[in-house]
Backbone as JSON, one array per atom type, in Angstrom:
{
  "sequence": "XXXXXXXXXXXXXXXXXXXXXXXXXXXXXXXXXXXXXXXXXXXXXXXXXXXXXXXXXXXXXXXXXXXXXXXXXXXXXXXXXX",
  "N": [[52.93, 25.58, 280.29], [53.88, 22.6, 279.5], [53.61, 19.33, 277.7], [54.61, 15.77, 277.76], [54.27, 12.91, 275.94], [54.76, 10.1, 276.29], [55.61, 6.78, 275.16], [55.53, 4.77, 276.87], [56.55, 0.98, 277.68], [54.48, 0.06, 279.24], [52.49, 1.76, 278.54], [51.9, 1.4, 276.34], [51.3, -1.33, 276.25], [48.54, -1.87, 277.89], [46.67, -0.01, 275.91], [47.11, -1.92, 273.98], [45.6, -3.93, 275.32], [42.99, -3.02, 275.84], [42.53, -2.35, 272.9], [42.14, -4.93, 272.22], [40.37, -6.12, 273.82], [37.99, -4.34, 272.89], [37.54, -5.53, 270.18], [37.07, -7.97, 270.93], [34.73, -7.79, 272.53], [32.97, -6.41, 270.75], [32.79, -8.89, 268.04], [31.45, -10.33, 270.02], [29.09, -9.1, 270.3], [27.87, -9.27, 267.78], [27.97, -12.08, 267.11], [25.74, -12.54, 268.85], [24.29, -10.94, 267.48], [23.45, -11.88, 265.28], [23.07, -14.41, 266.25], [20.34, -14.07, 266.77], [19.17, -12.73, 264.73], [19.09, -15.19, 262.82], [17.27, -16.45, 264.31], [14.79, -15.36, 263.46], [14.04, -13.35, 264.51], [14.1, -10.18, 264.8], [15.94, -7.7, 266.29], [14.53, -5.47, 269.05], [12.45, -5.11, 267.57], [8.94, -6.2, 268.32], [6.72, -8.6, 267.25], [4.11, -7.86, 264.51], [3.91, -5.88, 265.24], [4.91, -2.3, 264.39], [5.89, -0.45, 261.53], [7.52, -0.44, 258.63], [9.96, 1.76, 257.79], [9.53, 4.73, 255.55], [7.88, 3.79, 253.56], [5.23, 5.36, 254.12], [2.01, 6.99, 254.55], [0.38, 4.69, 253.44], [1.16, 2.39, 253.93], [1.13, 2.31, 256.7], [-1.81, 1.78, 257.17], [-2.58, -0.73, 256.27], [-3.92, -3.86, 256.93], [-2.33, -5.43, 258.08], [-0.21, -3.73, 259.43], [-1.05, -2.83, 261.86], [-1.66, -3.12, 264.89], [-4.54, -5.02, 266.63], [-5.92, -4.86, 269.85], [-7.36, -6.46, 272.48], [-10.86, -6.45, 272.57], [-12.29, -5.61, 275.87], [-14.38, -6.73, 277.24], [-13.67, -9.26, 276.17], [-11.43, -9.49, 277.97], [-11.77, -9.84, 280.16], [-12.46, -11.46, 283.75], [-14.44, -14.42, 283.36], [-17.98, -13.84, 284.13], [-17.88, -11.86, 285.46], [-18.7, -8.52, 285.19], [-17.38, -5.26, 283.82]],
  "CA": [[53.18, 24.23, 280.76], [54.19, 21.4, 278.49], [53.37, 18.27, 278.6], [54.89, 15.07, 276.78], [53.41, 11.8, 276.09], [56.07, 8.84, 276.25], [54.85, 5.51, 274.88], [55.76, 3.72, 277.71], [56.09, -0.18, 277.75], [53.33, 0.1, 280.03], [51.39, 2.8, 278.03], [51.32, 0.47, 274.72], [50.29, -3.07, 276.8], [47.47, -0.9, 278.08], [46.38, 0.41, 274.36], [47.06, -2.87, 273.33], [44.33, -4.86, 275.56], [41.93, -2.14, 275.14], [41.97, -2.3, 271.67], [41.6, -6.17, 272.02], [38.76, -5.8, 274.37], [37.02, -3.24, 271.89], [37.09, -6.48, 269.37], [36.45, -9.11, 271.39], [33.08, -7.44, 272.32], [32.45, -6.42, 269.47], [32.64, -10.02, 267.6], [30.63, -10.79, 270.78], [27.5, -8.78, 269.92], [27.7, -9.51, 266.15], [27.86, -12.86, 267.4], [24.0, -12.35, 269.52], [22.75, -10.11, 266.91], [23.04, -12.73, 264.11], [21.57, -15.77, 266.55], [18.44, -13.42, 267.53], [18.24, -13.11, 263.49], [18.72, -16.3, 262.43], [15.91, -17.38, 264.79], [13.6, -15.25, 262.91], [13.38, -12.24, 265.58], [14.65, -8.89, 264.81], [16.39, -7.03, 267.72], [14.1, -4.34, 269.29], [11.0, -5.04, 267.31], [8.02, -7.14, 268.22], [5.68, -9.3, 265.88], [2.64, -7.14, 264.63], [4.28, -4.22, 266.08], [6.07, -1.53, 263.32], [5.81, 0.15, 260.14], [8.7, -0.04, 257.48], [9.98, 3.12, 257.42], [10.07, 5.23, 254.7], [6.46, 3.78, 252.85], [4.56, 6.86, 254.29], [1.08, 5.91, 255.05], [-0.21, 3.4, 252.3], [1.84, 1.29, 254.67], [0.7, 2.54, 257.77], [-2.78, 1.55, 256.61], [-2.64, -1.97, 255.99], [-4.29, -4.61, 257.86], [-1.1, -6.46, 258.69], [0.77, -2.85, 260.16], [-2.0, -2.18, 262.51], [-2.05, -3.65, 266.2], [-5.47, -4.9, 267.47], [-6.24, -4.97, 270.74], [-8.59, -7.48, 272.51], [-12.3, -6.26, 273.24], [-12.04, -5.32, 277.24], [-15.09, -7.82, 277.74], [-13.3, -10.49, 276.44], [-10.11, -9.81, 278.38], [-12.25, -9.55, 282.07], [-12.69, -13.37, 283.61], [-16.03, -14.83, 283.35], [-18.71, -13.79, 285.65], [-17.33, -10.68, 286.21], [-18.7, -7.32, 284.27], [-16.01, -4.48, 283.46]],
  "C": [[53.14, 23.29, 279.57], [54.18, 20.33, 278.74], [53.77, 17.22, 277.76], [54.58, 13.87, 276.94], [54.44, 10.73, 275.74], [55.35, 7.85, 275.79], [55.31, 4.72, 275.68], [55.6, 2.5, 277.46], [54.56, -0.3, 278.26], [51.95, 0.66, 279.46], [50.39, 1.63, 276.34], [50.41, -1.13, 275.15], [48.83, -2.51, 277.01], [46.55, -0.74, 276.7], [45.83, -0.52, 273.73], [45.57, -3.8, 274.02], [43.48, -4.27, 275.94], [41.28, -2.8, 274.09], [41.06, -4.14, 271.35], [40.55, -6.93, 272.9], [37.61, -5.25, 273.6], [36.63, -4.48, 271.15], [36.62, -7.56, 269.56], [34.55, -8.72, 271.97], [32.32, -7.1, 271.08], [31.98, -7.51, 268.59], [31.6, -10.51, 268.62], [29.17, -10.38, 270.67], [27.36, -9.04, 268.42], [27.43, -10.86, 266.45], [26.17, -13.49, 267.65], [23.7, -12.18, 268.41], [22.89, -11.78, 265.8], [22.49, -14.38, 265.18], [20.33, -15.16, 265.97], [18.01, -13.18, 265.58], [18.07, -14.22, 262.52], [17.65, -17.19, 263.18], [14.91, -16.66, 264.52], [13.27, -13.64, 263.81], [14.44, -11.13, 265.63], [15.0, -8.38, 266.65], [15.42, -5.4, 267.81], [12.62, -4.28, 268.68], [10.15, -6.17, 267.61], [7.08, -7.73, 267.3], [4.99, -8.63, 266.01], [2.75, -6.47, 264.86], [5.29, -3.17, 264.83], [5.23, -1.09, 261.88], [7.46, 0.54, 259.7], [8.7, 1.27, 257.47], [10.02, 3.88, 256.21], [8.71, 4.69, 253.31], [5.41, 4.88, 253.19], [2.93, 6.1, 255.18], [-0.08, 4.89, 254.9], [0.22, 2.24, 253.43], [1.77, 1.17, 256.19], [-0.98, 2.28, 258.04], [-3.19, 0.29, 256.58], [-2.83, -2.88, 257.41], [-3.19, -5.13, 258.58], [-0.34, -5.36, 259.58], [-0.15, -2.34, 261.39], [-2.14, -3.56, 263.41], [-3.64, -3.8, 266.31], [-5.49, -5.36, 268.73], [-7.36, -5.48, 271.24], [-9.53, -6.63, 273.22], [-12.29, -5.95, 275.07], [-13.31, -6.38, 277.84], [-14.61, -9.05, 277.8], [-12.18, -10.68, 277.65], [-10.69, -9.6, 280.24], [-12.81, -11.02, 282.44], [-14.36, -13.26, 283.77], [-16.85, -14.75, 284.33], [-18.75, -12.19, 286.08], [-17.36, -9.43, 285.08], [-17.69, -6.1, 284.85], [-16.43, -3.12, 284.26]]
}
């Protein structure tokens, strides 16, 4: 069985606002990502949260790469033991 692929008028308009869908989203998230980093806030990571990859764990070490978590006394309302 053989099968042949015509470029139809129809086949190329098609192709055509695809392809100019593909770019218009595209420009559309390049668009987001550079707000979300010109306001200072990486996509996907939270403040205080991460380690640079690729420092090992000199950098995994450091006061600043290391989450703390609040005391469980402080975080229970007043009055009220845990």
């Amino acid at each position: 069985m053989e099968y042949r692929l015509s470029l139809t008028p129809r086949l190329v308009a098609v192709g055509f606002f695809a392809v100019v869908a593909l770019l218009v989203l595209l420009f559309a998230l390049g668009f987001q990502l550079g707000q979300r980093l010109a306001a200072g806030e990486a996509p996907g990571v939270s403040r205080g949260h991460g380690v640079a990859r690729g420092h090992g764990a000199a950098a995994a070490a450091t006061p600043s790469a290391v989450a703390v978590a609040p005391p469980v006394a402080a975080a229970a309302p007043a009055g009220e033991a845990p």
